[in-house]
Tab-separated table of C-alpha atoms in Angstrom:
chain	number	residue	atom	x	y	z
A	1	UNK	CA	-21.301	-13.660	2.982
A	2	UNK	CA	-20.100	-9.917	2.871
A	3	UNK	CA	-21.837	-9.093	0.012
A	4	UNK	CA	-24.746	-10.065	0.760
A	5	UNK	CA	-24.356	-7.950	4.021
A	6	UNK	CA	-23.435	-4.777	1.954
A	7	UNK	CA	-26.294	-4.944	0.105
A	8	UNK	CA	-29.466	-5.688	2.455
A	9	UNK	CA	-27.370	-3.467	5.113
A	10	UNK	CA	-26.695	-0.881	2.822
A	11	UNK	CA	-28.708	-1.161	-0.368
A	12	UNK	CA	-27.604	2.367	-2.308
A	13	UNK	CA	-24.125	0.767	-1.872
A	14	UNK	CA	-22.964	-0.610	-5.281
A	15	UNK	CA	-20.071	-3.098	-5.477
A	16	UNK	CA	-17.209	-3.230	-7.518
A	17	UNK	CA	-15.176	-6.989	-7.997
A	18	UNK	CA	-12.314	-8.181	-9.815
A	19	UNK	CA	-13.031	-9.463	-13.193
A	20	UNK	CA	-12.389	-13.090	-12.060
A	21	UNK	CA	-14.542	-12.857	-8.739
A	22	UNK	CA	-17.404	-11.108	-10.771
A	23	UNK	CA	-17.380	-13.542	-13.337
A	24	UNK	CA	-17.939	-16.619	-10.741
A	25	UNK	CA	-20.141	-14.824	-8.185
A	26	UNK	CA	-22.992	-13.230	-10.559
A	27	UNK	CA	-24.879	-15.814	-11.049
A	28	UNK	CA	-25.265	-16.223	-7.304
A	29	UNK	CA	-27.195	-13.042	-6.792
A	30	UNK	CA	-30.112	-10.849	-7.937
A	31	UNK	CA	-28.595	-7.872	-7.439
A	32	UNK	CA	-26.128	-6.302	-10.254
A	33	UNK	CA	-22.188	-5.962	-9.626
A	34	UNK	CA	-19.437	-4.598	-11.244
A	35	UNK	CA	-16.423	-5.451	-12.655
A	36	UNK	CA	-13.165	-3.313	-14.013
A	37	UNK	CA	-13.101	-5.880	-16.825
A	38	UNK	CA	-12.204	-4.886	-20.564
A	39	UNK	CA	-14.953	-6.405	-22.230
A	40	UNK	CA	-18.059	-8.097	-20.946
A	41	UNK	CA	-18.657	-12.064	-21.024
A	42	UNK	CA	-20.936	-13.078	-23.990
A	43	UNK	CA	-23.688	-14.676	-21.805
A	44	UNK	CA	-23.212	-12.115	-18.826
A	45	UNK	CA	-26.397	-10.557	-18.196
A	46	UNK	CA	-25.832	-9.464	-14.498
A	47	UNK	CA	-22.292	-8.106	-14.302
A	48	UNK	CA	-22.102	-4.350	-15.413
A	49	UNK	CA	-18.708	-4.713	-17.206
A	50	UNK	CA	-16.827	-1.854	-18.794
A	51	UNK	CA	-17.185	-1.703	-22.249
A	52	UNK	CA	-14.967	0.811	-23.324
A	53	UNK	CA	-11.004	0.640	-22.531
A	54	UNK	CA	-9.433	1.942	-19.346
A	55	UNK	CA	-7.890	4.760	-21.020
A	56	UNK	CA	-11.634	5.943	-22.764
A	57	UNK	CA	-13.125	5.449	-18.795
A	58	UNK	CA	-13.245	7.439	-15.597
A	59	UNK	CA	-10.785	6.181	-13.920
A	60	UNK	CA	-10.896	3.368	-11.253
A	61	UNK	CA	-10.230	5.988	-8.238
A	62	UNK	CA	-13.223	8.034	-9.174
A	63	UNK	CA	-15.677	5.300	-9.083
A	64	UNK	CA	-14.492	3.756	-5.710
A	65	UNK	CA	-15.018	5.054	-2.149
A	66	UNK	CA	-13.704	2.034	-0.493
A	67	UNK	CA	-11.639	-0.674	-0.839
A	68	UNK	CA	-12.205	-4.273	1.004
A	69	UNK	CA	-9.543	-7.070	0.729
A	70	UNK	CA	-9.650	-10.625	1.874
A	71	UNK	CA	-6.960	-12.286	2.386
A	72	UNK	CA	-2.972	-11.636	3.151
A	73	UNK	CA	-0.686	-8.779	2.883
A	74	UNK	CA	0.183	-9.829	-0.484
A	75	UNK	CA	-3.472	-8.934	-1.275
A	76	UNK	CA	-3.373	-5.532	0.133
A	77	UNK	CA	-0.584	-4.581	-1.801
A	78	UNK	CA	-2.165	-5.792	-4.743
A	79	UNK	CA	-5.281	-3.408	-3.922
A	80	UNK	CA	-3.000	-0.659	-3.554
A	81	UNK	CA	-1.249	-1.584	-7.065
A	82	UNK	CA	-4.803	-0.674	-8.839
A	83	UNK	CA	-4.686	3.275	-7.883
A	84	UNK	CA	-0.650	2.839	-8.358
A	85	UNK	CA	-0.507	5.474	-11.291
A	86	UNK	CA	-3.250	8.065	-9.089
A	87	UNK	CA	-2.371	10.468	-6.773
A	88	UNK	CA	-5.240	9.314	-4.320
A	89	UNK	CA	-5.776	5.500	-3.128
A	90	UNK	CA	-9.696	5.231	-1.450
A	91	UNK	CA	-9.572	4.180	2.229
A	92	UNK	CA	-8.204	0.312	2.333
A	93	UNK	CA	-10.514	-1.831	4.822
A	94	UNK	CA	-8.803	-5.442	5.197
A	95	UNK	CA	-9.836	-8.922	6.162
A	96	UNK	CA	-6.708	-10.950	7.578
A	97	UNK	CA	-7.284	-14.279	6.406
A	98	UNK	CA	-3.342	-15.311	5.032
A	99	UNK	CA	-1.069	-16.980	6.713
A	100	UNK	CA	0.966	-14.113	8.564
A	101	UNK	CA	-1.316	-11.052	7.846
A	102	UNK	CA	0.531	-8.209	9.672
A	103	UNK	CA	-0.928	-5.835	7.614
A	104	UNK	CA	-4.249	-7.186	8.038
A	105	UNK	CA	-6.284	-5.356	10.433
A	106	UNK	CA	-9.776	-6.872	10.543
A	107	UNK	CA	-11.492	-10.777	11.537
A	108	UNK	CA	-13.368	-11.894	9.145
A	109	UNK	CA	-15.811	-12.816	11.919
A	110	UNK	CA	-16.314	-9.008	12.274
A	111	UNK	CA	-16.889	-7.634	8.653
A	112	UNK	CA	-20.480	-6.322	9.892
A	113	UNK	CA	-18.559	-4.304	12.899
A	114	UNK	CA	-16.502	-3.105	10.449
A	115	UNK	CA	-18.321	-2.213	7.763
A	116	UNK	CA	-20.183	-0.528	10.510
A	117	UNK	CA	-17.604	1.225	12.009
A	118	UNK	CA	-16.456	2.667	7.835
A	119	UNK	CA	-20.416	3.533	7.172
A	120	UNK	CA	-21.714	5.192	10.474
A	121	UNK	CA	-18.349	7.276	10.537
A	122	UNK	CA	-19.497	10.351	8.380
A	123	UNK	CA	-16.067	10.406	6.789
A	124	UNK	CA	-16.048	12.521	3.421
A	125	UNK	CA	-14.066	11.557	0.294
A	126	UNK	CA	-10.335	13.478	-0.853
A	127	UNK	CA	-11.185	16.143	1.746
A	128	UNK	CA	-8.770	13.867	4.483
A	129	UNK	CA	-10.207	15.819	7.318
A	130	UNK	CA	-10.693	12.207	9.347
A	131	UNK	CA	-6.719	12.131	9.309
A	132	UNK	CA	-6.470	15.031	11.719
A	133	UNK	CA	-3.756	14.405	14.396
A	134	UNK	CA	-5.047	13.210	17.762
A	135	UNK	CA	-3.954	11.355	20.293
A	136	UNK	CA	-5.314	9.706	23.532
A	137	UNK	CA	-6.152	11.544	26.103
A	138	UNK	CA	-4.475	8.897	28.531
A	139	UNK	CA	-1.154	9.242	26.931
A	140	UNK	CA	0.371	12.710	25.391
A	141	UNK	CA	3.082	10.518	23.269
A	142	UNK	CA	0.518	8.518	21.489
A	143	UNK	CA	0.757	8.649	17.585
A	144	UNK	CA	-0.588	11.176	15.866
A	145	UNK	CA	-3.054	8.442	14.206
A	146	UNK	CA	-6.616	9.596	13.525
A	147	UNK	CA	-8.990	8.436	16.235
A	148	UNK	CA	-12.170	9.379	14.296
A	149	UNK	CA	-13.061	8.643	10.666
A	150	UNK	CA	-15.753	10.961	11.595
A	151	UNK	CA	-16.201	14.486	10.933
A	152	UNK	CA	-19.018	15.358	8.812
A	153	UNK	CA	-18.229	16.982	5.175
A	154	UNK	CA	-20.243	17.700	2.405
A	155	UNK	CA	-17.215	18.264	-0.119
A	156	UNK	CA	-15.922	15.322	-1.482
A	157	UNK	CA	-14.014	13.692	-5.031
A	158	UNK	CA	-15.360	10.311	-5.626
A	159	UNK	CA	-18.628	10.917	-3.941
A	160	UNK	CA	-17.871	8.922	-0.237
A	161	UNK	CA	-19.918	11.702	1.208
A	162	UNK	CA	-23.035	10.343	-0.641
A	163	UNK	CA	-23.486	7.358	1.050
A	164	UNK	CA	-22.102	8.514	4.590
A	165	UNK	CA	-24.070	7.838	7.512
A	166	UNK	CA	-24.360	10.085	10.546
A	167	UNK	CA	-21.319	10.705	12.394
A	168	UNK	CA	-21.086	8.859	15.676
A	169	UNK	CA	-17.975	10.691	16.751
A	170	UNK	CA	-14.777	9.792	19.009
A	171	UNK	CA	-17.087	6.768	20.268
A	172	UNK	CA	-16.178	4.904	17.054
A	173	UNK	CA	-12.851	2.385	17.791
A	174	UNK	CA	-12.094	2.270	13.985
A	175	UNK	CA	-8.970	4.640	13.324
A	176	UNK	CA	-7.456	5.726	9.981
A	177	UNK	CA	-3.267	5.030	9.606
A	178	UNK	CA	-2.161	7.012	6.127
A	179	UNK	CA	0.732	4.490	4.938
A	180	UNK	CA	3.232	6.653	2.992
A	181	UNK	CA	3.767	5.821	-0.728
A	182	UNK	CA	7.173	5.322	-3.321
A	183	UNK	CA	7.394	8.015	-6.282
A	184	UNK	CA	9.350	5.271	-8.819
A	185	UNK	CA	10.305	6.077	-12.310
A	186	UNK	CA	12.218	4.028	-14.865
A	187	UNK	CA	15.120	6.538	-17.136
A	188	UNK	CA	17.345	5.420	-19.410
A	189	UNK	CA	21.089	6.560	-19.788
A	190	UNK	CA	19.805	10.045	-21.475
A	191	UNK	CA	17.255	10.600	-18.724
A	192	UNK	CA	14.383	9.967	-20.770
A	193	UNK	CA	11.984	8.025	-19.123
A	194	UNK	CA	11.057	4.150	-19.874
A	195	UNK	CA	7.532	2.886	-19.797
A	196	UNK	CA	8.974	-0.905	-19.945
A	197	UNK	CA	5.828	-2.344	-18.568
A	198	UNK	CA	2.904	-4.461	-19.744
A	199	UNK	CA	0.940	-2.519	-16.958
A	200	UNK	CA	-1.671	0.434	-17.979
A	201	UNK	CA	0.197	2.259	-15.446
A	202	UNK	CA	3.658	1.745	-16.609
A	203	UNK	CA	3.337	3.871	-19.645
A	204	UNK	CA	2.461	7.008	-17.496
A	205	UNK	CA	4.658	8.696	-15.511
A	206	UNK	CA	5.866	7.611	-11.974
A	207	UNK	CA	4.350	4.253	-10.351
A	208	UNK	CA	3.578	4.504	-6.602
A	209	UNK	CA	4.167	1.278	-4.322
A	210	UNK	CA	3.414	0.831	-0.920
A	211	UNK	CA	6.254	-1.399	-0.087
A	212	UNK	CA	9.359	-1.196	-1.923
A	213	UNK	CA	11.380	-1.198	-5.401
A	214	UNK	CA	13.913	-3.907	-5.786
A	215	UNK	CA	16.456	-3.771	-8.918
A	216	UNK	CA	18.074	-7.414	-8.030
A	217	UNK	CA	20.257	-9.907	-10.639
A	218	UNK	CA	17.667	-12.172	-11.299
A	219	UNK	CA	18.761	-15.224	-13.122
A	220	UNK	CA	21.990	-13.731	-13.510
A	221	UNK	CA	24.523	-15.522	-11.237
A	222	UNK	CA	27.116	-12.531	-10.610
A	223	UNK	CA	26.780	-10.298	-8.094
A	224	UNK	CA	24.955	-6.681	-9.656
A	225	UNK	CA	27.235	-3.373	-9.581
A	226	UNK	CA	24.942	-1.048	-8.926
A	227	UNK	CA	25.600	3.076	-8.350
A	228	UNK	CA	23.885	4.587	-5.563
A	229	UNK	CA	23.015	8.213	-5.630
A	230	UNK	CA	21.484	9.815	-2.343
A	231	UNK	CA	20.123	13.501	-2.245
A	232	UNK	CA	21.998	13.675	-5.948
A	233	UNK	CA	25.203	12.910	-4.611
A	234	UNK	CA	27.187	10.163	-4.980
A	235	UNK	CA	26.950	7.405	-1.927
A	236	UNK	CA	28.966	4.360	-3.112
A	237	UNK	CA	29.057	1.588	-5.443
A	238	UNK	CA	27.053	-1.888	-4.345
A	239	UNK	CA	28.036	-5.012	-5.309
A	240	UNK	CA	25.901	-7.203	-4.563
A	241	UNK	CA	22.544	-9.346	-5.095
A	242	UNK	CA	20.524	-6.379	-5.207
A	243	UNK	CA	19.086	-3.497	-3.109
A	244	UNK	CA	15.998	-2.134	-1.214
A	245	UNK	CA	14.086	1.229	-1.453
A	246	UNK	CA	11.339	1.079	1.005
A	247	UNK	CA	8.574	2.698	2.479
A	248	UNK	CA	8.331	1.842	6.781
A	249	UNK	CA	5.431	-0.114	5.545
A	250	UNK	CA	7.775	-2.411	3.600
A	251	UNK	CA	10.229	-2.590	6.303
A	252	UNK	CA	8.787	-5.635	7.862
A	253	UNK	CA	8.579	-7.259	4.491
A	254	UNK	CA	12.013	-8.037	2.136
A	255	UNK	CA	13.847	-5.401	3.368
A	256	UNK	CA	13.408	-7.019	7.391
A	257	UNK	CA	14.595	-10.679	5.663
A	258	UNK	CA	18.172	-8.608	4.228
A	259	UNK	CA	18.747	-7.351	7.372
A	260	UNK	CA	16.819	-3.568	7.430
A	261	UNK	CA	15.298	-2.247	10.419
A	262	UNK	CA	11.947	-2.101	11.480
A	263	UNK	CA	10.182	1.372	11.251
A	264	UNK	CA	6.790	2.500	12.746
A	265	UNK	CA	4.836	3.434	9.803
A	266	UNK	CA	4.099	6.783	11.273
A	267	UNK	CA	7.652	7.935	10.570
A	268	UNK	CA	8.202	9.553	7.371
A	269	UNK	CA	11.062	7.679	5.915
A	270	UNK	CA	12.689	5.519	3.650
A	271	UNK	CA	14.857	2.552	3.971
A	272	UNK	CA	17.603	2.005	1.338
A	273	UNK	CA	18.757	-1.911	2.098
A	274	UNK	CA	20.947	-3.873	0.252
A	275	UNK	CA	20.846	-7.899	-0.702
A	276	UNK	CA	23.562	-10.171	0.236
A	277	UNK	CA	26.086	-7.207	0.268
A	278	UNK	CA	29.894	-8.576	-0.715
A	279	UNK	CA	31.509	-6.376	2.054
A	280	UNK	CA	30.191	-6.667	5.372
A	281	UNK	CA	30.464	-2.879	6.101
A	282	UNK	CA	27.671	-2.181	3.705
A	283	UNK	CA	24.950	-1.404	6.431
A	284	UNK	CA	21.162	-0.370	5.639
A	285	UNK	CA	20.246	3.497	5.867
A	286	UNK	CA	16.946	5.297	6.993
A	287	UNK	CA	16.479	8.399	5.109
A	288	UNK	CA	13.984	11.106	5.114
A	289	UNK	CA	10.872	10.130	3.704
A	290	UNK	CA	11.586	13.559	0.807
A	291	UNK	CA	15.043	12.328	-0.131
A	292	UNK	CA	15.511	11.345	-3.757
A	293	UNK	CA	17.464	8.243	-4.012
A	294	UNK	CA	19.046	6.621	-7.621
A	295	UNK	CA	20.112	3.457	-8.569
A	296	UNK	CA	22.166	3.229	-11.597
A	297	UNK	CA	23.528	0.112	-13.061
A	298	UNK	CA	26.944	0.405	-13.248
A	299	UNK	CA	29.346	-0.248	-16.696
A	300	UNK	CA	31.468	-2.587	-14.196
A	301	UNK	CA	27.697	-4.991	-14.022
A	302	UNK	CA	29.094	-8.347	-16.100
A	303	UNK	CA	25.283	-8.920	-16.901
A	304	UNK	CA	23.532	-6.478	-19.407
A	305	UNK	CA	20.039	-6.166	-17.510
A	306	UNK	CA	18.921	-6.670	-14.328
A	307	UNK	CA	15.320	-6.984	-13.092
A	308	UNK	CA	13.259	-4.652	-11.267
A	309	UNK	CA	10.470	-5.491	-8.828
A	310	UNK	CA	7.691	-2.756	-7.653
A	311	UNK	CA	5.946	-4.301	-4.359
A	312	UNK	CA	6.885	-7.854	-5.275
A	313	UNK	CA	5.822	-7.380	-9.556
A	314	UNK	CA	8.504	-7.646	-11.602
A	315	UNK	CA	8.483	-5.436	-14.359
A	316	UNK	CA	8.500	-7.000	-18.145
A	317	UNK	CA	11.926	-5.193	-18.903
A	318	UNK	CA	14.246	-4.776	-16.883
A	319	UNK	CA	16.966	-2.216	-16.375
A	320	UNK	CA	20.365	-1.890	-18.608
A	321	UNK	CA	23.942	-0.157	-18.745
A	322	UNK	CA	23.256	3.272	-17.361
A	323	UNK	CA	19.804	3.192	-16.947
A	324	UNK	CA	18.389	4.622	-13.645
A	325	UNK	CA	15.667	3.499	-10.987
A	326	UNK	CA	14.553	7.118	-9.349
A	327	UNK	CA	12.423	6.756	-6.254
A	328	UNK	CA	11.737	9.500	-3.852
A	329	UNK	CA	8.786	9.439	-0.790
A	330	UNK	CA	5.196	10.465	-1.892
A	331	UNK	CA	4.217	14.011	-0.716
A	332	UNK	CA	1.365	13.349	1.614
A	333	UNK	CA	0.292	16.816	2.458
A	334	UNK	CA	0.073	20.283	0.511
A	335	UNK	CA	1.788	23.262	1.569
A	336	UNK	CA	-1.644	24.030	2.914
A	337	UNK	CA	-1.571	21.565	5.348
A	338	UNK	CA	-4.774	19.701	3.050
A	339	UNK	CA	-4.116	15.497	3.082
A	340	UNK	CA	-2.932	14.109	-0.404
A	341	UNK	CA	-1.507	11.418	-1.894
A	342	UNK	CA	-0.335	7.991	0.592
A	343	UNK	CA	-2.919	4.382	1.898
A	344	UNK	CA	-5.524	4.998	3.993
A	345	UNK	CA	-6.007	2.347	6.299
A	346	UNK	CA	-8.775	1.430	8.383
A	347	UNK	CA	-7.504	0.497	11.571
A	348	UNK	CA	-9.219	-1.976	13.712
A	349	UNK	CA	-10.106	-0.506	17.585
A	350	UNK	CA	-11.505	-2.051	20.699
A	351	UNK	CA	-15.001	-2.532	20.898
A	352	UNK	CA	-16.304	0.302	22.486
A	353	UNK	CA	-13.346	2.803	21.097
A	354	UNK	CA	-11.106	2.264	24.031
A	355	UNK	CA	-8.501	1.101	21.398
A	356	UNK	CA	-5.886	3.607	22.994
A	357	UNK	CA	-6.178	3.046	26.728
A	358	UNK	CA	-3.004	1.286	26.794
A	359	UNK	CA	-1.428	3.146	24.356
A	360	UNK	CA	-1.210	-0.445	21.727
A	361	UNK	CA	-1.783	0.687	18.715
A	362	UNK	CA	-2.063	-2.609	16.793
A	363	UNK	CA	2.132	-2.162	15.628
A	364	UNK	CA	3.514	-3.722	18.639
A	365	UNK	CA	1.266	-5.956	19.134
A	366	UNK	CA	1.672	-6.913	15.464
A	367	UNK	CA	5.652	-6.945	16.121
A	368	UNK	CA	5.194	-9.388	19.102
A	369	UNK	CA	2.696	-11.660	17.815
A	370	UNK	CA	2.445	-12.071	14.893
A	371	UNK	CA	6.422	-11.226	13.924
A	372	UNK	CA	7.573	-12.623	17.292
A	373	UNK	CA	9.802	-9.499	18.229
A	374	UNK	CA	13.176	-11.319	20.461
A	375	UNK	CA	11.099	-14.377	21.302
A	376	UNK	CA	13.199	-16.298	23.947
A	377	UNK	CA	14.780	-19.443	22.276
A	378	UNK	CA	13.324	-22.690	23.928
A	379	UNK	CA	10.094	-20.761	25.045
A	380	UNK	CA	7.321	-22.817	24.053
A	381	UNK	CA	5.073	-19.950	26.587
């Protein structure tokens, strides 16, 4: 088991589950873990719960230096969804087992290579430094994708420095991809902005997602009128099921299945998509990643509400007559040039750190896979 690596591998290492794992692993080990539940179980004398509520806390992001999922995309996002209300998400390190997993970067089978590859790499916390461009030295168009996790710092916010290991340089194959983030706020028709949610996070300011918003007609069976403001200007006026602000990370996902394109999620953009469109000249857009883009449901809408979805959670209240959904891209570096903001991904490399020889990396081979990019009909090869 993982866990049980972590710990005899790297003892000062202190682990952090869901309330719902916690509560059915801790009786399984000697060791204490924690949990980001409320309130602790009565006969729980090995979980280190938090007593107090979030709000009275440090919050989540300040306590963890790394993130591990196991499971499918759907899992990642939800990972991502606990820093949604922070400015800074803790590098993401996940364990494909779903049944598609294109976000998924790691085996299962090789959790103690890659736990490896996140420890020995000397990486420090908020200071970003490991997602310097580089590129391969075999190929001067490669993307400008970290190739080292890797530079020692000593300055650091949640304290990832503390438990780094030496740094073992460019001969590491684990890379970090920084997976750009939605800005999305709720207004109503006086511009004053809508909490809405049952979420901690929906109460305080913008929510960040890593895939997409979707304002859609739910149960309703007419087709939504919404307004579509681009830049603060006027676009046009959709009718139909819904539509699609995404990040290139949620390109492959909803936005690929109504007809958006696929974007490398190196370019800083965002996809505006809509659902079911009544006329046929309604095409998606990529915009630039900064471009501020509302959706405003129209007076002509026959329903009162519609629903609104932030990386595949609908919120508890929807939107109404002249009420806005305002999403804009995530600013992901300072006028400084210093890293902020965005999903740090560990990316998995070939053993031995010859990940970029042939210039793959991991998106295409994703696309022909595992998404099976213009596979030939009738090809069973």
């Amino acid at each position: 088991m993982a866990i049980l690596h972590i710990k005899s591998t790297y003892p000062s290492v202190s682990i952090v589950l869901e309330p719902h794992v916690a509560a059915a692993l801790h009786d399984h080990f000697a060791f204490p873990i924690y949990s980001t539940a409320a309130h602790p179980t009565a006969d729980d004398n090995n979980v280190a719960a938090e007593t107090a509520p979030p709000a009275a806390g440090p919050p989540l992001h300040s306590k963890v230096d790394l993130a591990a999922t196991l499971g499918g995309d759907g899992t990642i996002l939800h990972a991502s969804s606990l820093f949604a209300s922070t400015p800074s998400v803790p590098p993401i390190l996940s364990f494909s087992m779903g049944t598609l997993g294109f976000l998924g970067e790691w085996r299962y089978a090789e959790h103690k290579r890659a736990f490896r590859e996140v420890y020995m790499s000397g990486a420090g916390a908020g200071d970003r430094s490991y997602l310097s461009s580089s590129s391969s030295a075999n190929d001067d168009k490669a993307p400008a994708v970290s190739s080292d996790l890797l530079q020692e710092h000593s300055s650091g916010i949640t304290g990832w420095s503390s438990i780094r290991g030496r740094s073992m340089g460019l001969t590491r194959g684990a890379r970090v991809l920084l997976r750009n983030r939605l800005k999305v706020g709720v207004f109503d028709a006086q511009g004053d902005r809508v909490s809405g949610d049952d979420s901690a996070a929906g109460g305080r300011g913008d929510i960040h997602a890593m895939n997409e918003v979707i304002i859609h007609r739910g149960k309703a069976p007419h087709l939504a009128v919404i307004e579509v403001y681009v830049g603060g200007r006027f676009l046009t006026e959709a009718v139909a099921d819904g539509m699609i602000i995404s990040t290139p990370t949620g390109s492959t996902a909803y936005s690929l299945s109504s007809g958006g394109s696929i974007v490398h999620p190196l370019v800083s953009s965002l996809q505006l998509t809509p659902i079911c469109p009544r006329s046929l000249s309604f095409r998606p857009l990529v915009l630039p990643a900064n471009t501020p883009i509302t959706l405003r449901l129209s007076e002509k809408n026959r329903a009162r509400e519609l629903e609104v979805s932030i990386d595949g959670r609908r919120r508890s209240r929807g939107i109404g007559v002249g009420m806005e959904v305002r999403a804009g891209g995530e600013d992901i570096r300072t006028r400084d040039g210093a890293w902020v903001g965005g999903v740090p991904c560990v990316l998995r490399g070939a053993v031995g750190g010859n990940a970029d020889v042939n210039g793959d990396d991991g998106w295409v081979g994703g696309l022909n896979s595992l998404l099976k990019f213009n596979y030939p009909f009738g090809d069973d090869g």
